[in-house]
Amino acid sequence: MASITLRKEASPAPSSTSSLPEYDYIGYDFEALGLFCETDQPVQAAFVRLDECLDVVKSINLKIERNPYAVPGPKALEVTGLRPSDLHGDDRVSEFEAARKVADLVGRRSTAERQKKMLIFGYNILSYDEQLLRYFLFRNLQDTYLTTGKNARRLDLYPAFQYLHFISPGIILPGQKDDGTLSWRLSDVMEANGKVSENAHDAEADTLMTKDLLVDFIHGAPNTFNKIVELSDKRTVSGLLGANMHGENFVFEFSHFGMPEITPLAPMAKVGHSGYKTLGVDLAVHPREWMSMSAREIADNLYRGDSPFRIVKHNSCPLIFDRNDADLRGRLDEIQYRSKVETYERRAEYIRRPDIVRKFQEVTALMEQGARDKFSGRKVTREAELYNGFTANEDRNLCRIISEEDDWERRMPQVAKIKDPRIKEFAGRLIAMSAPEDLVREEDLLALREQYALRLNDEDDSGVVQTIAIAEQELENVEDPDLRAECAEMLKTLRLEFAAQIRKIDERIDDLKAFEIAQQEKNEIDLELFV
């Protein structure tokens, strides 16, 4: 979007608490060992629950011990201010215990709370924290979709504040970088709005800072707040896109990657059998720029930075608005930007010709085939199989019983009943790491062994696991020389420890097999006594 001088407006007076939206508010933030959200573990988790007055009524701040097979990313440690030695200690709980506590806070709702929609909020959570949370719960036998469902809503304040600044400048102020450009980093935004914290990149501090900004947002722009929250419901998004997929109709899309931009978007075709993605085209680009392209050429250009084609994921809280949205249209007319609505309507109607619509439908088929080709035959961890199907109710109930029970002796009969191979492997890892040695089975040891082996594999290119080799490559980007040296030594030690653990596991498996053989021979001898 072209550089625009925005007119700042005075913040509205706070609303009364009786007019606040009826939500069960839950905010959260994670600090983690890296950016591989499928397999990297959180090392700190902070969650808060707010009442109808937006006051904190319950909170947890969990420091989490590093899993024995996890590889800390040097850059992640630098960002969070942690040292390798900080990842173990009496003040830290296991990842499994942390997941239990999170599930308890989020999932245990009173009768009154269950009458309301649940609103999960945070800052920049959609790009990382939300997925990290899902895999964190999945790996630790908790309800993976605890924060989703027809009565759940999500609010990422990072894009929301940028849209708010565009449409109603002055309610939430952006920060400033050293070069004078705008900054939407949480600590900078807090400072610009008079809410200073000395603990940036601390999960608890970030969650409480985000909560304070949320209060200002709700009081200052309740209509915008409600619109954005409802766009986290994929049914709302699907309805809006479906209603604007024909004739002269289109929507406005706000994007915040790089320079914020408003795009007049013509939805053209649904993607996949579920239809929860939509392929569209930017009407600000004249159709002659792309009309001659084949379906294959369009598919090959979908992800280019200057591409006129857009993919809207219905469940990713896209900021899309009806072209007649009064607030947005008023702002666009005011700044004379993207205000040629009649031109966009003519273009939308023109490109809805049957031959062009068929071309876009061909593109969606190519997209689906490309996705299948990309992931077929790829070796993945069990975490990466999260979306391979819902966990059956029977296994979910078994996981609940295992989680509620504290004694491994009583957990083991429930573990034995699990049928889902993903859940079975996760349980096996936990048993191998935490259960008394006499309860550990060969399959549990193999599940844990695989985790060590994956991270020792220097040739891994799955993009799912942070291996030691990948962490070593990060070292040159660590600015703190002392931390760089500590991390180099840590990674060298982990190489030796992981190899030693694999040897130890192999020896234990050999011992188990030898014991089974001896036991079988004894049973055969005992039977012979009765012959």
Coordinates of C-alpha atoms in Angstrom, one line a residue:
M1 CA 0.0 0.0 0.0
A2 CA 1.3 3.5 -0.8
S3 CA 2.6 5.5 2.1
I4 CA -0.3 7.3 3.8
T5 CA -0.4 9.8 6.5
L6 CA -3.1 8.6 8.9
R7 CA -5.3 10.9 10.9
K8 CA -5.2 10.1 14.6
E9 CA -8.5 10.1 16.3
A10 CA -9.2 10.5 20.0
S11 CA -9.8 7.2 21.8
P12 CA -13.4 6.8 22.7
A13 CA -14.4 6.9 26.4
P14 CA -14.4 3.4 28.0
S15 CA -17.6 1.5 27.7
S16 CA -19.4 0.2 30.8
T17 CA -18.7 -3.4 31.8
S18 CA -22.3 -4.3 31.2
S19 CA -21.8 -3.6 27.4
L20 CA -18.7 -5.8 27.1
P21 CA -19.0 -8.9 24.8
E22 CA -20.1 -12.1 26.6
Y23 CA -17.0 -14.2 26.2
D24 CA -15.0 -16.6 28.4
Y25 CA -11.6 -14.9 27.7
I26 CA -8.4 -17.0 27.8
G27 CA -5.1 -15.5 26.8
Y28 CA -1.8 -17.3 26.4
D29 CA 1.8 -17.2 25.3
F30 CA 4.6 -19.7 24.8
E31 CA 8.4 -19.5 24.8
A32 CA 9.9 -22.5 23.0
L33 CA 13.1 -24.2 22.0
G34 CA 12.7 -23.4 18.3
L35 CA 10.4 -22.8 15.4
F36 CA 9.5 -26.4 14.5
C37 CA 6.1 -26.2 16.0
E38 CA 5.3 -29.9 15.4
T39 CA 8.2 -31.2 17.5
D40 CA 9.8 -28.3 19.4
Q41 CA 8.6 -28.1 22.9
P42 CA 7.6 -25.1 24.9
V43 CA 9.9 -24.2 27.9
Q44 CA 7.5 -21.7 29.3
A45 CA 3.7 -21.4 29.1
A46 CA 1.5 -18.7 30.6
F47 CA -2.3 -18.8 30.5
V48 CA -4.8 -16.3 32.0
R49 CA -8.6 -16.5 32.3
L50 CA -10.5 -13.3 32.5
D51 CA -14.0 -12.6 33.9
E52 CA -16.7 -10.5 32.4
C53 CA -15.0 -7.3 33.6
L54 CA -11.7 -8.4 31.9
D55 CA -10.0 -9.0 35.3
V56 CA -7.7 -12.0 35.7
V57 CA -9.5 -14.7 37.8
K58 CA -7.0 -17.5 37.2
S59 CA -3.5 -17.8 35.8
I60 CA -0.7 -20.3 35.4
N61 CA 2.9 -19.6 34.6
L62 CA 4.8 -22.8 33.9
K63 CA 8.5 -23.3 33.4
I64 CA 8.9 -26.6 31.6
E65 CA 11.9 -28.9 31.7
R66 CA 13.6 -29.9 28.5
N67 CA 12.6 -33.3 27.2
P68 CA 15.8 -35.5 27.2
Y69 CA 15.7 -35.8 23.4
A70 CA 14.9 -32.2 22.6
V71 CA 17.5 -29.9 20.9
P72 CA 17.4 -26.3 22.0
G73 CA 17.8 -23.8 19.2
P74 CA 20.6 -21.3 19.8
K75 CA 18.5 -18.4 18.4
A76 CA 15.5 -19.4 20.5
L77 CA 17.7 -19.2 23.6
E78 CA 19.0 -15.9 22.6
V79 CA 15.6 -14.4 22.0
T80 CA 14.2 -15.7 25.3
G81 CA 17.3 -14.8 27.3
L82 CA 17.7 -18.4 28.5
R83 CA 21.0 -20.3 28.9
P84 CA 21.3 -24.1 28.3
S85 CA 21.7 -24.6 32.0
D86 CA 18.3 -22.9 32.7
L87 CA 16.4 -25.7 31.0
H88 CA 16.6 -28.0 34.0
G89 CA 15.9 -27.3 37.7
D90 CA 13.5 -27.8 40.6
D91 CA 11.3 -24.9 39.4
R92 CA 10.5 -26.7 36.2
V93 CA 7.8 -29.3 35.5
S94 CA 7.7 -32.0 32.9
E95 CA 6.1 -31.3 29.6
F96 CA 3.4 -33.9 30.3
E97 CA 2.6 -32.2 33.7
A98 CA 2.5 -28.8 32.0
A99 CA 0.1 -30.0 29.4
R100 CA -2.2 -31.4 32.2
K101 CA -2.2 -28.1 33.9
V102 CA -3.0 -26.2 30.7
A103 CA -5.8 -28.6 29.8
D104 CA -7.2 -28.2 33.3
L105 CA -7.3 -24.4 33.0
V106 CA -8.7 -24.2 29.5
G107 CA -11.0 -27.2 29.6
R108 CA -12.4 -27.0 33.1
R109 CA -15.2 -24.4 32.7
S110 CA -18.0 -23.7 35.0
T111 CA -21.6 -24.0 33.9
A112 CA -21.8 -20.2 33.5
E113 CA -18.7 -20.1 31.5
R114 CA -20.0 -22.8 29.2
Q115 CA -22.9 -20.7 28.3
K116 CA -20.5 -18.2 26.7
K117 CA -18.3 -18.5 23.6
M118 CA -14.7 -19.1 24.5
L119 CA -12.3 -16.4 23.1
I120 CA -8.7 -17.5 22.9
F121 CA -6.5 -14.4 22.5
G122 CA -2.8 -13.6 22.2
Y123 CA -0.2 -11.7 20.3
N124 CA 1.1 -13.1 17.0
I125 CA -0.4 -16.5 18.0
L126 CA -1.8 -17.6 14.6
S127 CA 1.6 -17.8 13.0
Y128 CA 3.2 -20.0 15.6
D129 CA 1.7 -20.4 19.2
E130 CA -1.6 -21.8 18.1
Q131 CA 0.1 -24.7 16.2
L132 CA 2.6 -25.2 19.0
L133 CA -0.2 -25.5 21.5
R134 CA -2.0 -28.0 19.4
Y135 CA 1.0 -30.3 19.0
F136 CA 1.9 -29.8 22.7
L137 CA -1.5 -31.1 23.7
F138 CA -1.4 -33.9 21.1
R139 CA 2.0 -35.2 22.2
N140 CA 1.0 -35.2 25.8
L141 CA -2.3 -37.1 25.5
Q142 CA -4.6 -34.1 26.0
D143 CA -7.5 -33.0 23.9
T144 CA -5.9 -31.6 20.8
Y145 CA -8.8 -29.3 19.8
L146 CA -9.4 -27.9 23.3
T147 CA -9.4 -24.4 22.0
T148 CA -11.5 -25.0 18.9
G149 CA -15.1 -25.8 18.2
K150 CA -18.3 -24.1 17.2
N151 CA -18.4 -22.0 20.3
A152 CA -14.7 -21.1 20.3
R153 CA -13.3 -17.9 18.8
R154 CA -9.7 -16.8 18.4
L155 CA -8.2 -13.3 18.3
D156 CA -4.6 -12.6 17.3
L157 CA -4.0 -9.0 18.3
Y158 CA -1.0 -8.6 16.1
P159 CA -2.9 -8.3 12.8
A160 CA -6.0 -7.0 14.5
F161 CA -4.1 -3.9 15.8
Q162 CA -2.6 -3.2 12.4
Y163 CA -6.1 -3.3 10.8
L164 CA -7.4 -1.1 13.7
H165 CA -4.6 1.4 13.1
F166 CA -5.6 1.5 9.5
I167 CA -9.3 2.0 10.0
S168 CA -9.3 4.0 13.3
P169 CA -5.8 5.4 14.0
G170 CA -5.2 6.5 17.5
I171 CA -6.9 3.8 19.6
I172 CA -3.9 1.4 19.7
L173 CA -0.6 3.2 18.8
P174 CA 2.2 1.4 17.0
G175 CA 5.7 1.5 18.3
Q176 CA 8.7 3.0 16.4
K177 CA 11.9 1.4 15.2
D178 CA 15.2 3.2 15.5
D179 CA 14.9 4.3 11.8
G180 CA 11.5 5.9 12.5
T181 CA 9.4 3.2 10.8
L182 CA 6.4 1.6 12.5
S183 CA 6.9 -1.4 14.8
W184 CA 4.3 -3.8 15.9
R185 CA 6.5 -5.8 18.1
L186 CA 4.7 -6.3 21.4
S187 CA 7.2 -4.6 23.6
D188 CA 7.3 -1.5 21.3
V189 CA 3.5 -1.4 21.1
M190 CA 3.3 -1.6 24.9
E191 CA 5.7 1.3 25.3
A192 CA 3.9 3.4 22.8
N193 CA 0.7 3.0 24.7
G194 CA 2.2 3.7 28.1
K195 CA 2.3 0.1 29.3
V196 CA 5.9 -0.7 30.0
S197 CA 7.3 -4.1 31.0
E198 CA 10.9 -5.0 31.7
N199 CA 10.4 -8.7 30.8
A200 CA 9.8 -8.9 27.0
H201 CA 9.9 -12.5 25.7
D202 CA 8.8 -13.8 29.1
A203 CA 5.6 -15.7 28.5
E204 CA 3.8 -14.5 31.6
A205 CA 4.8 -10.8 31.1
D206 CA 3.8 -11.0 27.4
T207 CA 0.4 -12.5 28.3
L208 CA -0.4 -9.9 30.9
M209 CA 0.7 -7.1 28.5
T210 CA -1.5 -8.5 25.8
K211 CA -4.4 -8.6 28.2
D212 CA -4.0 -4.9 29.0
L213 CA -4.0 -4.0 25.3
L214 CA -7.1 -6.2 24.7
V215 CA -9.0 -4.2 27.3
D216 CA -8.1 -0.9 25.4
F217 CA -9.2 -2.5 22.1
I218 CA -12.6 -3.7 23.4
H219 CA -13.4 -0.4 25.1
G220 CA -12.0 1.8 22.2
A221 CA -13.4 -0.1 19.1
P222 CA -16.1 -2.6 20.1
N223 CA -17.5 -2.9 16.6
T224 CA -14.2 -3.7 15.0
F225 CA -13.4 -6.1 17.8
N226 CA -16.6 -8.0 17.2
K227 CA -16.1 -8.2 13.5
I228 CA -12.6 -9.5 13.7
V229 CA -13.5 -12.1 16.4
E230 CA -16.4 -13.5 14.3
L231 CA -14.0 -13.9 11.4
S232 CA -12.3 -16.6 13.4
D233 CA -15.4 -18.7 12.8
K234 CA -14.8 -20.5 9.5
R235 CA -18.5 -20.7 8.9
T236 CA -18.6 -16.9 8.9
V237 CA -15.7 -16.7 6.4
S238 CA -17.2 -19.4 4.2
G239 CA -20.5 -17.6 4.1
L240 CA -18.9 -14.3 3.2
L241 CA -16.7 -15.7 0.5
G242 CA -19.5 -17.9 -0.9
A243 CA -21.9 -14.9 -1.1
N244 CA -19.3 -13.0 -3.1
M245 CA -18.2 -15.6 -5.6
H246 CA -20.6 -14.6 -8.4
G247 CA -21.3 -11.7 -10.7
E248 CA -19.9 -8.3 -9.7
N249 CA -19.4 -9.3 -6.0
F250 CA -16.0 -9.1 -4.2
V251 CA -14.6 -8.7 -0.8
F252 CA -11.8 -6.5 0.7
E253 CA -8.9 -8.4 2.3
F254 CA -6.5 -6.8 4.7
S255 CA -3.0 -8.4 4.8
H256 CA -0.3 -7.4 7.3
F257 CA 2.8 -9.2 6.0
G258 CA 5.4 -6.6 5.1
M259 CA 3.6 -3.4 4.3
P260 CA -0.1 -3.6 5.3
E261 CA -2.4 -3.8 2.2
I262 CA -6.0 -3.7 1.3
T263 CA -6.9 -6.0 -1.6
P264 CA -10.2 -6.0 -3.6
L265 CA -10.5 -9.8 -3.9
A266 CA -12.7 -11.7 -6.2
P267 CA -13.3 -15.3 -4.9
M268 CA -13.1 -17.6 -7.8
A269 CA -13.1 -21.3 -6.7
K270 CA -13.1 -23.4 -3.6
V271 CA -10.1 -25.6 -3.0
G272 CA -10.3 -29.3 -1.9
H273 CA -13.2 -31.5 -1.0
S274 CA -13.8 -29.7 2.3
G275 CA -13.9 -26.3 0.6
Y276 CA -12.1 -24.5 3.5
K277 CA -9.7 -22.7 1.2
T278 CA -10.7 -20.3 -1.5
L279 CA -8.7 -19.2 -4.5
G280 CA -9.2 -15.6 -5.5
V281 CA -7.7 -12.8 -7.7
D282 CA -6.7 -9.2 -6.9
L283 CA -9.1 -6.9 -8.8
A284 CA -6.6 -4.0 -8.5
V285 CA -4.6 -5.8 -11.1
H286 CA -6.0 -5.4 -14.6
P287 CA -7.2 -8.8 -15.9
R288 CA -5.1 -8.4 -19.0
E289 CA -2.1 -9.0 -16.8
W290 CA -3.0 -12.7 -16.3
M291 CA -5.9 -13.6 -18.5
S292 CA -3.7 -15.4 -21.1
M293 CA -2.1 -17.6 -18.4
S294 CA -2.9 -21.3 -18.4
A295 CA -4.1 -23.1 -15.3
R296 CA -0.6 -24.6 -14.9
E297 CA 1.0 -21.1 -15.1
I298 CA -1.4 -19.7 -12.5
A299 CA -0.7 -22.6 -10.2
D300 CA 3.1 -22.1 -10.6
N301 CA 2.7 -18.4 -9.7
L302 CA 0.4 -18.6 -6.7
Y303 CA 3.1 -18.0 -4.1
R304 CA 5.2 -15.3 -5.8
G305 CA 5.3 -12.1 -3.9
D306 CA 3.9 -10.0 -6.8
S307 CA 1.3 -12.6 -7.7
P308 CA -2.3 -11.3 -8.2
F309 CA -3.7 -14.6 -6.9
R310 CA -4.6 -15.2 -3.3
I311 CA -5.4 -18.2 -1.2
V312 CA -7.7 -17.6 1.7
K313 CA -7.8 -20.2 4.4
H314 CA -11.2 -20.1 6.1
N315 CA -9.9 -21.3 9.5
S316 CA -7.0 -18.9 9.7
C317 CA -8.9 -15.9 10.8
P318 CA -8.5 -13.9 7.6
L319 CA -9.4 -10.2 7.7
I320 CA -11.9 -10.1 4.9
F321 CA -14.8 -7.7 4.7
D322 CA -17.9 -7.1 2.6
R323 CA -17.2 -4.5 -0.1
N324 CA -20.1 -2.4 1.4
D325 CA -18.7 -2.5 5.0
A326 CA -19.4 1.1 6.1
D327 CA -16.4 1.6 8.3
L328 CA -13.9 0.3 5.8
R329 CA -15.5 2.0 2.8
G330 CA -15.6 5.2 4.7
R331 CA -11.9 5.0 5.5
L332 CA -10.9 4.1 1.9
D333 CA -12.9 7.0 0.6
E334 CA -11.3 9.3 3.1
I335 CA -7.8 8.5 2.1
Q336 CA -8.7 7.9 -1.6
Y337 CA -7.2 4.4 -1.7
R338 CA -8.8 1.3 -3.2
S339 CA -11.9 3.4 -3.6
K340 CA -12.7 2.5 -7.3
V341 CA -15.5 0.1 -6.3
E342 CA -17.3 0.3 -9.6
T343 CA -14.2 -0.6 -11.5
Y344 CA -13.6 -3.6 -9.3
E345 CA -17.3 -4.6 -9.8
R346 CA -16.9 -4.5 -13.6
R347 CA -13.7 -6.5 -13.5
A348 CA -15.3 -9.1 -11.1
E349 CA -18.2 -9.6 -13.4
Y350 CA -16.0 -9.9 -16.4
I351 CA -13.7 -12.6 -15.0
R352 CA -16.7 -14.7 -13.9
R353 CA -17.0 -15.9 -17.5
P354 CA -17.5 -19.7 -17.5
D355 CA -14.2 -20.4 -19.3
I356 CA -12.2 -18.4 -16.7
V357 CA -14.1 -20.0 -13.8
R358 CA -13.3 -23.4 -15.2
K359 CA -9.6 -22.4 -15.5
F360 CA -9.5 -21.5 -11.8
Q361 CA -11.2 -24.8 -10.9
E362 CA -8.4 -26.5 -12.9
V363 CA -5.9 -24.6 -10.8
T364 CA -7.5 -25.9 -7.5
A365 CA -7.2 -29.4 -8.8
L366 CA -3.5 -28.8 -9.6
M367 CA -3.0 -27.4 -6.1
E368 CA -4.5 -30.5 -4.5
Q369 CA -2.3 -32.8 -6.6
G370 CA 0.8 -30.7 -5.7
A371 CA 0.0 -31.1 -2.0
R372 CA -0.4 -34.9 -2.4
D373 CA 2.9 -35.1 -4.3
K374 CA 4.7 -33.0 -1.7
F375 CA 3.8 -35.1 1.3
S376 CA 3.6 -38.6 -0.3
G377 CA 6.4 -41.0 0.9
R378 CA 7.8 -38.4 3.2
K379 CA 9.1 -39.7 6.5
V380 CA 7.5 -37.8 9.3
T381 CA 7.2 -38.0 13.1
R382 CA 4.0 -39.0 14.8
E383 CA 3.4 -35.3 15.6
A384 CA 3.3 -34.5 11.9
E385 CA 0.4 -37.0 11.5
L386 CA -1.9 -34.8 13.7
Y387 CA -4.2 -34.0 10.7
N388 CA -4.4 -37.7 9.5
G389 CA -7.7 -38.1 11.3
F390 CA -9.4 -37.4 14.6
T391 CA -8.6 -39.5 17.6
A392 CA -11.5 -41.9 18.3
N393 CA -13.6 -41.2 21.4
E394 CA -12.5 -44.5 23.0
D395 CA -8.8 -43.4 22.8
R396 CA -9.7 -39.9 24.0
N397 CA -11.3 -41.3 27.1
L398 CA -8.3 -43.5 27.7
C399 CA -6.1 -40.5 27.5
R400 CA -8.3 -38.6 29.9
I401 CA -8.0 -41.5 32.4
I402 CA -4.3 -41.7 32.0
S403 CA -3.9 -37.9 32.5
E404 CA -6.1 -37.9 35.7
E405 CA -4.2 -40.8 37.2
D406 CA -0.8 -40.2 38.9
D407 CA 0.4 -43.8 39.4
W408 CA 2.0 -45.5 36.4
E409 CA 1.0 -48.9 37.8
R410 CA -2.6 -47.9 37.3
R411 CA -2.0 -46.1 34.0
M412 CA -0.5 -49.1 32.2
P413 CA -3.7 -51.1 31.7
Q414 CA -5.2 -48.0 30.0
V415 CA -2.2 -47.6 27.8
A416 CA -2.5 -51.2 26.7
K417 CA -6.0 -50.5 25.4
I418 CA -5.0 -47.6 23.1
K419 CA -5.5 -48.3 19.4
D420 CA -4.4 -45.1 17.6
P421 CA -0.8 -45.7 16.6
R422 CA 0.0 -42.0 17.1
I423 CA -1.3 -41.9 20.7
K424 CA 0.3 -45.3 21.4
E425 CA 3.7 -44.0 20.4
F426 CA 3.3 -40.8 22.5
A427 CA 2.4 -42.9 25.5
G428 CA 5.4 -45.1 24.8
R429 CA 7.7 -42.1 24.9
L430 CA 6.2 -41.0 28.2
I431 CA 6.6 -44.4 29.7
A432 CA 10.2 -44.8 28.6
M433 CA 11.0 -41.4 30.1
S434 CA 9.0 -41.4 33.3
A435 CA 7.6 -44.8 34.4
P436 CA 9.4 -47.2 36.8
E437 CA 11.9 -49.4 34.8
D438 CA 10.1 -52.6 35.5
L439 CA 7.0 -51.3 33.7
V440 CA 8.8 -50.2 30.5
R441 CA 8.2 -52.3 27.4
E442 CA 10.3 -52.8 24.3
E443 CA 7.8 -50.7 22.2
D444 CA 8.2 -47.9 24.7
L445 CA 12.0 -48.0 24.4
L446 CA 11.8 -48.0 20.6
A447 CA 9.5 -45.0 20.6
L448 CA 12.1 -43.0 22.7
R449 CA 15.0 -44.4 20.7
E450 CA 13.5 -43.0 17.5
Q451 CA 13.5 -39.5 18.9
Y452 CA 17.2 -39.5 19.7
A453 CA 18.0 -41.0 16.3
L454 CA 15.9 -38.4 14.4
R455 CA 17.9 -35.6 16.0
L456 CA 21.2 -37.2 15.3
N457 CA 20.4 -37.5 11.6
D458 CA 22.4 -34.9 9.9
E459 CA 20.8 -35.6 6.5
D460 CA 17.2 -34.9 7.7
D461 CA 15.4 -32.5 5.4
S462 CA 11.8 -33.1 6.5
G463 CA 11.4 -29.6 7.9
V464 CA 9.7 -31.1 10.9
V465 CA 12.5 -31.8 13.4
Q466 CA 15.3 -29.5 14.8
T467 CA 18.3 -31.8 14.5
I468 CA 21.6 -31.1 16.1
A469 CA 23.0 -30.3 12.7
I470 CA 20.3 -27.7 12.1
A471 CA 21.0 -26.2 15.5
E472 CA 24.7 -26.1 14.8
Q473 CA 24.0 -24.1 11.6
E474 CA 22.2 -21.5 13.7
L475 CA 25.3 -20.8 15.8
E476 CA 26.8 -18.3 13.4
N477 CA 23.7 -16.1 13.7
V478 CA 23.9 -15.9 17.5
E479 CA 25.2 -12.4 18.4
D480 CA 26.1 -13.0 22.0
P481 CA 29.6 -14.6 21.9
D482 CA 29.3 -16.2 25.4
L483 CA 25.9 -17.8 24.5
R484 CA 27.3 -18.9 21.2
A485 CA 30.2 -20.7 23.0
E486 CA 27.8 -22.3 25.5
C487 CA 25.5 -23.5 22.8
A488 CA 28.4 -25.0 20.8
E489 CA 29.5 -26.9 23.8
M490 CA 25.9 -28.0 24.6
L491 CA 25.4 -29.3 21.1
K492 CA 28.7 -31.2 21.2
T493 CA 27.6 -32.8 24.5
L494 CA 24.1 -33.7 23.2
R495 CA 25.7 -35.6 20.3
L496 CA 27.6 -37.7 22.7
E497 CA 24.6 -38.1 25.1
F498 CA 22.1 -39.0 22.4
A499 CA 24.5 -41.7 21.0
A500 CA 25.0 -43.0 24.5
Q501 CA 21.3 -43.1 25.1
I502 CA 20.7 -45.1 21.9
R503 CA 23.3 -47.6 23.0
K504 CA 21.8 -47.8 26.5
I505 CA 18.3 -48.4 25.0
D506 CA 19.6 -51.1 22.7
E507 CA 21.2 -52.9 25.7
R508 CA 17.9 -52.7 27.6
I509 CA 16.0 -54.1 24.7
D510 CA 18.5 -57.0 24.5
D511 CA 18.0 -57.6 28.2
L512 CA 14.2 -57.6 27.8
K513 CA 14.4 -60.1 24.9
A514 CA 16.8 -62.3 26.9
F515 CA 14.4 -62.2 29.9
E516 CA 11.5 -63.1 27.6
I517 CA 13.4 -66.1 26.1
A518 CA 14.4 -67.3 29.6
Q519 CA 10.8 -66.9 30.8
Q520 CA 9.5 -68.8 27.8
E521 CA 12.0 -71.6 28.4
K522 CA 11.0 -71.8 32.1
N523 CA 7.3 -72.0 31.2
E524 CA 8.1 -74.8 28.8
I525 CA 10.0 -76.7 31.5
D526 CA 7.1 -76.2 33.9
L527 CA 4.7 -77.6 31.4
E528 CA 6.8 -80.7 30.8
L529 CA 6.5 -81.5 34.5
F530 CA 2.8 -82.1 34.0
V531 CA 3.2 -84.3 31.0

